[in-house]
């Protein structure tokens, strides 16, 4: 094995704004700058602004809240400047604006989710009502165009304990599943699909010892203390699974996993060294098994769909969309269309806020146009908020790659392959 | 993760390799840690502008006078002509349109107001066939109020030598007020974005037409058509005088557009572009590179039958110099360059600096050397190769394009 010389540029600051050579390449790729002239842009908000803020925090500009934290600037920067992190840190350190009541509601996805799912039959029709949406718009400044994701009657965790937990012990290999708020409160089916696939692949699926919301919405809404507390809790829960039980943690939400792997240490200062490598997306986990020949997936013959894949910003930053798209392309009946990677504009709770509505839709427009003219059956993507945004703004519905795989997979044939093999080995 | 070919670096070299291999049906991936030098391109692709301090008019012929160690000599005089025909065709298929040819340099007007020889110039710009004259006598140099990246006085002074009478005027427009508020954001790309949206071009044209009464030609900075090339064509069609665009200080609008067109072409051919990912190390066995490890993919290694290193020169950290050492940071390949630091620099700044010739050592088939041994399936292309001072001799794009095409021919053999 050849070891390269690690080239580590020297920085005096905590972040690496000194590496900026002022080339302005990042500004070309910032989706907000393209539609909203009030936003100073990545270079100005990030490394340039940081220089000033170090001298005098008074230089902090509240317009930084317009940043989507999409990290597309970081992906483009030739010098590895952590522009997005610099901007988010500046907001955390310097913003004087207190989170509004509305922000608390949007940010506390788990508390609100658990209340709403308890009253799902009431809440769903209510938030769908025009007058209610007008009030939310007028009083809470949640844009009335927004359609709230429906809350499920039975939470995923409840379903799991009642109907799935016991069976998981039948498997020899095991993983933990960080389901996230969306699967728990809004769309348990996605979690069920994951269990179906992992079981077919020979893995039992377990819940963490009490997962908490990853906290991405708390961070973006300035509720840092609470976010840090939840991050510490989650890292401990992950350690119990990964270190104590030797069970890697997988998730179906690209944003949750990105937050846990990268934003915990970068923005909240919560160390995650011990768990980072084994916390990943389910599609990456599955891809690794297939790629290394340890798993073979058998698909139904009659599955035929034309599918476009949208790369969520955090997948772009992680560089992981290849895992999801490779798995989808393995399905023989899939006619695969790749969309040019562009931000959809929602950025979690950002697009829900009335003041951001126009920017949000403006950012997403090129993507929506691509989708509307692509003539596909539906769109695939790994992020739930992208799903809401695309479903609201285009004529297409959106499915998670895991759900698509679950529908196309021939479970019995897939299981037979490894069951035969392990039978042979044990003979 | 397995590909037929993996290319490290997504600049002009990496993209050229990727496009040609993908056109031949190879399953390719490009891994690039960030955007490349194309973002700073003037808009002219140079083949050879100078040899031994003398300006070149017939590059293909002049290549014979270069040192044996020069990348062009190593590609082989017998190949250069053919590859120089092929290169613009490949770029054409990606949507880049040029004027110019390889056996005779043309001239372009630089931001310094001088005529510089070049090979292929994007059709945003104007190609001239005379170095010492300018076809018009009464010239309007037009700039945007607050735009500091276009030095109108340099252009004016330069044009004086051609006995041209020029005048400088500025245009202020409401549409630019937002970006002007902050002088560091009044940059070419940000201006271009405003024009891209389509609604301010007409207002600009109206003003330009008024101001240009009594002039024969308008000179403008090249700030048109970032995402949408049509803006340039529309500008030229609507302004009622000929328009000569001149590169502004980078980032370059036509350069960035070229980068986007090339990466789009590569992806449309089925190529996989891993943008924002860094190649960290490689695993070798029996003088072959088996797989590479990247920052994003971690334990999921990227495998290929053949690899191309197109990681650029010092600027892109394809090679790195510290106070005591010169090295290739991914694999630790052999370096063609002086180990004695005192030999890196010539104290006369404008001299041909020795360090500009440094690069990764390769054998006659452009395979990388490690401890003197050629790595059988690791090729080297573009500015990471040593042997030339591209800036001095005006050969940057040429070396990238021609070594890349040559390397791909070795792989396809
Ligand atoms: C500022 C500037 C302006 C120029 N203008 C002109 C011009 O107008 N006309 C002309 O003919 N020539 C010009 N040149 C010269 C010409 O641009 C270069 O010779 C040519 O573009 C180099 O292309 P390349 O692909 O070899 O390298 P680069 O364009 O430098 O690309 C190398 C790529 O490799 C990536 N990389 C490096 N290390 C790693 C790693 N470990 N993992 C993954 N990726 C990595 C980098 O991020 C980069 O994207 C210019 C050069 C510079 C620096
Ligand atoms: S792309 Fe990177 S180096 Fe260039 S201006 Fe932006 S932060 Fe600075
Ligand atoms: S993170 Fe996204 S929105 Fe924020 S500055 Fe960077 S590119 Fe722009």
Short mmCIF file of N, CA, C and O in Angstrom, two decimals, chain A residues 56-144:
data_model
loop_
_atom_site.label_atom_id
_atom_site.label_comp_id
_atom_site.label_asym_id
_atom_site.label_seq_id
_atom_site.Cartn_x
_atom_site.Cartn_y
_atom_site.Cartn_z
N UNK A 56 -14.99 42.61 13.92
CA UNK A 56 -16.11 43.22 14.63
C UNK A 56 -17.39 42.46 14.28
O UNK A 56 -17.86 42.52 13.14
N UNK A 57 -17.95 41.77 15.27
CA UNK A 57 -19.15 40.99 15.02
C UNK A 57 -20.29 41.85 14.49
O UNK A 57 -21.25 41.33 13.90
N UNK A 58 -20.17 43.16 14.66
CA UNK A 58 -21.19 44.07 14.15
C UNK A 58 -21.36 43.98 12.64
O UNK A 58 -22.38 44.41 12.10
N UNK A 59 -20.36 43.41 11.95
CA UNK A 59 -20.47 43.25 10.51
C UNK A 59 -21.42 42.13 10.11
O UNK A 59 -21.67 41.91 8.94
N UNK A 60 -21.93 41.40 11.12
CA UNK A 60 -22.83 40.29 10.79
C UNK A 60 -24.07 40.85 10.09
O UNK A 60 -24.65 41.84 10.51
N UNK A 61 -24.46 40.16 9.02
CA UNK A 61 -25.57 40.62 8.21
C UNK A 61 -26.70 39.60 8.31
O UNK A 61 -26.51 38.42 8.02
N UNK A 62 -27.88 40.07 8.75
CA UNK A 62 -29.00 39.12 8.93
C UNK A 62 -29.41 38.45 7.62
O UNK A 62 -30.09 37.43 7.63
N UNK A 63 -28.99 39.03 6.50
CA UNK A 63 -29.33 38.41 5.20
C UNK A 63 -28.73 37.01 5.06
O UNK A 63 -29.11 36.25 4.18
N UNK A 64 -27.80 36.65 5.94
CA UNK A 64 -27.22 35.31 5.87
C UNK A 64 -28.25 34.23 6.10
O UNK A 64 -28.04 33.07 5.76
N UNK A 65 -29.38 34.62 6.69
CA UNK A 65 -30.41 33.60 6.91
C UNK A 65 -31.02 33.13 5.59
O UNK A 65 -31.71 32.13 5.54
N UNK A 66 -30.73 33.85 4.51
CA UNK A 66 -31.23 33.42 3.21
C UNK A 66 -30.47 32.22 2.64
O UNK A 66 -30.90 31.60 1.67
N UNK A 67 -29.34 31.89 3.25
CA UNK A 67 -28.56 30.73 2.78
C UNK A 67 -29.36 29.45 3.03
O UNK A 67 -29.90 29.25 4.10
N UNK A 68 -29.42 28.60 2.00
CA UNK A 68 -30.16 27.34 2.11
C UNK A 68 -29.36 26.25 2.80
O UNK A 68 -29.87 25.18 3.05
N UNK A 69 -28.09 26.52 3.03
CA UNK A 69 -27.17 25.50 3.53
C UNK A 69 -27.13 24.28 2.61
O UNK A 69 -27.04 23.15 3.07
N UNK A 70 -27.21 24.54 1.32
CA UNK A 70 -27.23 23.43 0.36
C UNK A 70 -25.83 22.90 0.10
O UNK A 70 -25.66 21.80 -0.42
N UNK A 71 -24.81 23.69 0.41
CA UNK A 71 -23.40 23.30 0.26
C UNK A 71 -22.95 23.15 -1.19
O UNK A 71 -21.91 22.54 -1.45
N UNK A 72 -23.75 23.63 -2.12
CA UNK A 72 -23.31 23.52 -3.51
C UNK A 72 -22.06 24.38 -3.75
O UNK A 72 -21.24 24.09 -4.59
N UNK A 73 -21.92 25.46 -2.98
CA UNK A 73 -20.73 26.29 -3.09
C UNK A 73 -19.49 25.49 -2.68
O UNK A 73 -18.44 25.58 -3.31
N UNK A 74 -19.63 24.68 -1.64
CA UNK A 74 -18.49 23.90 -1.16
C UNK A 74 -18.07 22.85 -2.19
O UNK A 74 -16.89 22.59 -2.37
N UNK A 75 -19.07 22.27 -2.83
CA UNK A 75 -18.76 21.25 -3.83
C UNK A 75 -17.95 21.87 -4.97
O UNK A 75 -17.05 21.25 -5.52
N UNK A 76 -18.23 23.12 -5.30
CA UNK A 76 -17.56 23.76 -6.43
C UNK A 76 -16.20 24.35 -6.07
O UNK A 76 -15.32 24.43 -6.92
N UNK A 77 -16.01 24.79 -4.84
CA UNK A 77 -14.80 25.53 -4.47
C UNK A 77 -13.54 24.71 -4.74
O UNK A 77 -13.40 23.61 -4.25
N UNK A 78 -12.61 25.25 -5.54
CA UNK A 78 -11.39 24.49 -5.84
C UNK A 78 -10.44 24.42 -4.66
O UNK A 78 -9.48 23.67 -4.71
N UNK A 79 -10.70 25.18 -3.63
CA UNK A 79 -9.75 25.20 -2.52
C UNK A 79 -10.30 24.63 -1.24
O UNK A 79 -9.74 24.85 -0.16
N UNK A 80 -11.40 23.92 -1.35
CA UNK A 80 -11.92 23.21 -0.19
C UNK A 80 -12.37 24.10 0.95
O UNK A 80 -12.40 23.67 2.11
N UNK A 81 -12.73 25.36 0.65
CA UNK A 81 -13.20 26.24 1.72
C UNK A 81 -14.57 25.75 2.19
O UNK A 81 -15.45 25.48 1.37
N UNK A 82 -14.75 25.64 3.50
CA UNK A 82 -16.02 25.14 4.02
C UNK A 82 -17.01 26.30 4.13
O UNK A 82 -17.41 26.71 5.23
N UNK A 83 -17.39 26.80 2.98
CA UNK A 83 -18.18 28.03 2.91
C UNK A 83 -19.50 27.90 3.66
O UNK A 83 -19.86 28.76 4.47
N UNK A 84 -20.22 26.82 3.39
CA UNK A 84 -21.53 26.62 4.03
C UNK A 84 -21.39 26.57 5.55
O UNK A 84 -22.18 27.18 6.27
N UNK A 85 -20.38 25.87 6.02
CA UNK A 85 -20.16 25.78 7.47
C UNK A 85 -19.85 27.15 8.05
O UNK A 85 -20.33 27.50 9.14
N UNK A 86 -19.03 27.92 7.34
CA UNK A 86 -18.67 29.26 7.85
C UNK A 86 -19.94 30.10 8.01
O UNK A 86 -20.13 30.78 9.02
N UNK A 87 -20.82 30.02 7.01
CA UNK A 87 -22.05 30.82 7.06
C UNK A 87 -22.95 30.35 8.20
O UNK A 87 -23.47 31.16 8.98
N UNK A 88 -23.12 29.06 8.32
CA UNK A 88 -23.99 28.55 9.39
C UNK A 88 -23.41 28.90 10.77
O UNK A 88 -24.14 29.26 11.68
N UNK A 89 -22.09 28.78 10.91
CA UNK A 89 -21.47 29.11 12.20
C UNK A 89 -21.68 30.59 12.52
O UNK A 89 -21.92 30.96 13.67
N UNK A 90 -21.58 31.43 11.51
CA UNK A 90 -21.77 32.86 11.73
C UNK A 90 -23.19 33.12 12.21
O UNK A 90 -23.42 33.93 13.12
N UNK A 91 -24.15 32.43 11.62
CA UNK A 91 -25.54 32.61 12.05
C UNK A 91 -25.69 32.17 13.50
O UNK A 91 -26.35 32.83 14.30
N UNK A 92 -25.08 31.04 13.80
CA UNK A 92 -25.19 30.53 15.17
C UNK A 92 -24.58 31.51 16.15
O UNK A 92 -25.14 31.82 17.19
N UNK A 93 -23.40 32.03 15.80
CA UNK A 93 -22.69 32.90 16.72
C UNK A 93 -23.31 34.28 16.84
O UNK A 93 -23.37 34.86 17.90
N UNK A 94 -23.71 34.84 15.70
CA UNK A 94 -24.00 36.27 15.70
C UNK A 94 -25.46 36.67 15.54
O UNK A 94 -25.79 37.83 15.77
N UNK A 95 -26.30 35.75 15.07
CA UNK A 95 -27.66 36.22 14.78
C UNK A 95 -28.36 36.72 16.04
O UNK A 95 -28.35 36.05 17.07
N UNK A 96 -28.95 37.90 15.92
CA UNK A 96 -29.64 38.48 17.08
C UNK A 96 -31.12 38.13 17.03
O UNK A 96 -31.85 38.31 17.99
N UNK A 97 -31.56 37.70 15.86
CA UNK A 97 -32.98 37.41 15.70
C UNK A 97 -33.34 36.17 16.50
O UNK A 97 -32.78 35.10 16.30
N UNK A 98 -34.30 36.32 17.40
CA UNK A 98 -34.78 35.17 18.16
C UNK A 98 -35.68 34.33 17.25
O UNK A 98 -36.45 34.88 16.48
N UNK A 99 -35.59 33.00 17.38
CA UNK A 99 -36.52 32.19 16.59
C UNK A 99 -37.96 32.55 16.94
O UNK A 99 -38.29 32.76 18.11
N UNK A 100 -38.81 32.63 15.92
CA UNK A 100 -40.21 32.96 16.18
C UNK A 100 -40.96 31.71 16.62
O UNK A 100 -40.47 30.59 16.45
N UNK A 101 -42.19 31.92 17.11
CA UNK A 101 -43.04 30.79 17.49
C UNK A 101 -43.17 29.84 16.30
O UNK A 101 -43.07 28.62 16.43
N UNK A 102 -43.36 30.43 15.11
CA UNK A 102 -43.50 29.63 13.91
C UNK A 102 -42.26 28.74 13.71
O UNK A 102 -42.35 27.57 13.38
N UNK A 103 -41.08 29.33 13.91
CA UNK A 103 -39.85 28.58 13.69
C UNK A 103 -39.76 27.40 14.65
O UNK A 103 -39.29 26.32 14.30
N UNK A 104 -40.23 27.63 15.89
CA UNK A 104 -40.21 26.55 16.88
C UNK A 104 -41.10 25.40 16.40
O UNK A 104 -40.76 24.23 16.53
N UNK A 105 -42.25 25.77 15.85
CA UNK A 105 -43.17 24.73 15.39
C UNK A 105 -42.54 23.95 14.25
O UNK A 105 -42.52 22.72 14.22
N UNK A 106 -41.98 24.69 13.29
CA UNK A 106 -41.39 24.02 12.14
C UNK A 106 -40.18 23.18 12.55
O UNK A 106 -39.93 22.12 12.00
N UNK A 107 -39.43 23.67 13.54
CA UNK A 107 -38.17 23.01 13.89
C UNK A 107 -38.37 21.77 14.73
O UNK A 107 -37.62 20.81 14.62
N UNK A 108 -39.39 21.78 15.58
CA UNK A 108 -39.58 20.65 16.48
C UNK A 108 -40.37 19.54 15.80
O UNK A 108 -41.47 19.20 16.21
N UNK A 109 -39.75 18.97 14.78
CA UNK A 109 -40.46 17.98 13.98
C UNK A 109 -40.94 16.81 14.82
O UNK A 109 -41.96 16.21 14.53
N UNK A 110 -40.19 16.46 15.87
CA UNK A 110 -40.63 15.27 16.61
C UNK A 110 -41.75 15.56 17.60
O UNK A 110 -42.71 14.80 17.69
N UNK A 111 -41.67 16.70 18.29
CA UNK A 111 -42.75 17.01 19.25
C UNK A 111 -44.05 17.27 18.49
O UNK A 111 -45.09 16.69 18.78
N UNK A 112 -43.93 18.11 17.47
CA UNK A 112 -45.12 18.42 16.69
C UNK A 112 -45.63 17.16 16.01
O UNK A 112 -46.83 16.89 15.97
N UNK A 113 -44.71 16.36 15.52
CA UNK A 113 -45.08 15.13 14.86
C UNK A 113 -45.82 14.19 15.78
O UNK A 113 -46.83 13.60 15.42
N UNK A 114 -45.35 14.06 17.02
CA UNK A 114 -46.00 13.09 17.89
C UNK A 114 -47.38 13.59 18.29
O UNK A 114 -48.32 12.81 18.44
N UNK A 115 -47.53 14.91 18.42
CA UNK A 115 -48.86 15.44 18.71
C UNK A 115 -49.78 15.25 17.51
O UNK A 115 -50.88 14.74 17.62
N UNK A 116 -49.26 15.61 16.36
CA UNK A 116 -50.10 15.57 15.16
C UNK A 116 -50.49 14.15 14.79
O UNK A 116 -51.61 13.90 14.36
N UNK A 117 -49.56 13.20 14.96
CA UNK A 117 -49.93 11.86 14.54
C UNK A 117 -50.96 11.26 15.49
O UNK A 117 -51.77 10.43 15.10
N UNK A 118 -50.95 11.69 16.74
CA UNK A 118 -51.98 11.23 17.67
C UNK A 118 -53.35 11.69 17.20
O UNK A 118 -54.34 10.99 17.32
N UNK A 119 -53.37 12.91 16.67
CA UNK A 119 -54.66 13.45 16.23
C UNK A 119 -54.75 13.48 14.70
O UNK A 119 -55.42 14.33 14.13
N UNK A 120 -54.06 12.53 14.06
CA UNK A 120 -53.97 12.58 12.60
C UNK A 120 -55.31 12.77 11.88
O UNK A 120 -55.41 13.60 10.97
N UNK A 121 -56.33 12.03 12.28
CA UNK A 121 -57.59 12.19 11.55
C UNK A 121 -58.12 13.62 11.63
O UNK A 121 -58.83 14.09 10.74
N UNK A 122 -57.79 14.31 12.69
CA UNK A 122 -58.21 15.69 12.86
C UNK A 122 -57.28 16.67 12.15
O UNK A 122 -57.71 17.58 11.45
N UNK A 123 -55.96 16.43 12.36
CA UNK A 123 -54.97 17.39 11.88
C UNK A 123 -54.89 17.42 10.36
O UNK A 123 -54.85 18.48 9.75
N UNK A 124 -54.88 16.23 9.73
CA UNK A 124 -54.72 16.19 8.28
C UNK A 124 -55.76 17.02 7.54
O UNK A 124 -55.40 17.89 6.75
N UNK A 125 -57.05 16.76 7.78
CA UNK A 125 -58.03 17.57 7.05
C UNK A 125 -57.95 19.04 7.45
O UNK A 125 -58.19 19.93 6.62
N UNK A 126 -57.57 19.29 8.69
CA UNK A 126 -57.54 20.69 9.13
C UNK A 126 -56.49 21.51 8.41
O UNK A 126 -56.78 22.56 7.87
N UNK A 127 -55.22 20.99 8.40
CA UNK A 127 -54.19 21.79 7.74
C UNK A 127 -54.38 21.83 6.24
O UNK A 127 -53.76 22.62 5.55
N UNK A 128 -55.28 20.95 5.74
CA UNK A 128 -55.55 20.99 4.31
C UNK A 128 -56.62 22.03 3.97
O UNK A 128 -56.77 22.44 2.83
N UNK A 129 -57.37 22.49 4.99
CA UNK A 129 -58.46 23.44 4.73
C UNK A 129 -57.94 24.81 4.34
O UNK A 129 -56.99 25.31 4.94
N UNK A 130 -58.57 25.38 3.34
CA UNK A 130 -58.15 26.71 2.88
C UNK A 130 -58.11 27.73 4.00
O UNK A 130 -57.11 28.41 4.18
N UNK A 131 -59.22 27.88 4.80
CA UNK A 131 -59.20 28.91 5.83
C UNK A 131 -58.08 28.69 6.85
O UNK A 131 -57.44 29.65 7.29
N UNK A 132 -57.81 27.43 7.17
CA UNK A 132 -56.74 27.15 8.14
C UNK A 132 -55.40 27.56 7.55
O UNK A 132 -54.55 28.16 8.21
N UNK A 133 -55.24 27.25 6.26
CA UNK A 133 -53.96 27.62 5.63
C UNK A 133 -53.82 29.14 5.54
O UNK A 133 -52.72 29.67 5.66
N UNK A 134 -54.94 29.83 5.37
CA UNK A 134 -54.90 31.30 5.37
C UNK A 134 -54.44 31.82 6.72
O UNK A 134 -53.66 32.76 6.81
N UNK A 135 -54.98 31.20 7.79
CA UNK A 135 -54.59 31.64 9.13
C UNK A 135 -53.11 31.36 9.37
O UNK A 135 -52.36 32.20 9.86
N UNK A 136 -52.69 30.16 8.95
CA UNK A 136 -51.27 29.83 9.14
C UNK A 136 -50.41 30.84 8.39
O UNK A 136 -49.35 31.25 8.86
N UNK A 137 -50.88 31.21 7.24
CA UNK A 137 -50.17 32.18 6.42
C UNK A 137 -50.13 33.55 7.12
O UNK A 137 -49.07 34.15 7.30
N UNK A 138 -51.31 34.00 7.56
CA UNK A 138 -51.42 35.33 8.13
C UNK A 138 -50.78 35.44 9.50
O UNK A 138 -50.03 36.39 9.77
N UNK A 139 -51.06 34.47 10.37
CA UNK A 139 -50.58 34.57 11.75
C UNK A 139 -49.18 34.01 11.89
O UNK A 139 -48.29 34.61 12.48
N UNK A 140 -48.98 32.82 11.33
CA UNK A 140 -47.71 32.14 11.56
C UNK A 140 -46.68 32.43 10.47
O UNK A 140 -45.51 32.09 10.61
N UNK A 141 -47.13 33.03 9.38
CA UNK A 141 -46.23 33.28 8.24
C UNK A 141 -45.66 31.98 7.67
O UNK A 141 -44.49 31.87 7.34
N UNK A 142 -46.54 30.98 7.63
CA UNK A 142 -46.20 29.76 6.89
C UNK A 142 -46.95 29.88 5.58
O UNK A 142 -48.17 30.03 5.57
N UNK A 143 -46.23 29.86 4.49
CA UNK A 143 -46.86 30.21 3.22
C UNK A 143 -48.06 29.33 2.90
O UNK A 143 -48.01 28.10 3.05
N UNK A 144 -49.17 29.98 2.45
CA UNK A 144 -50.40 29.23 2.24
C UNK A 144 -50.35 28.31 1.04
O UNK A 144 -51.19 27.45 0.88
#
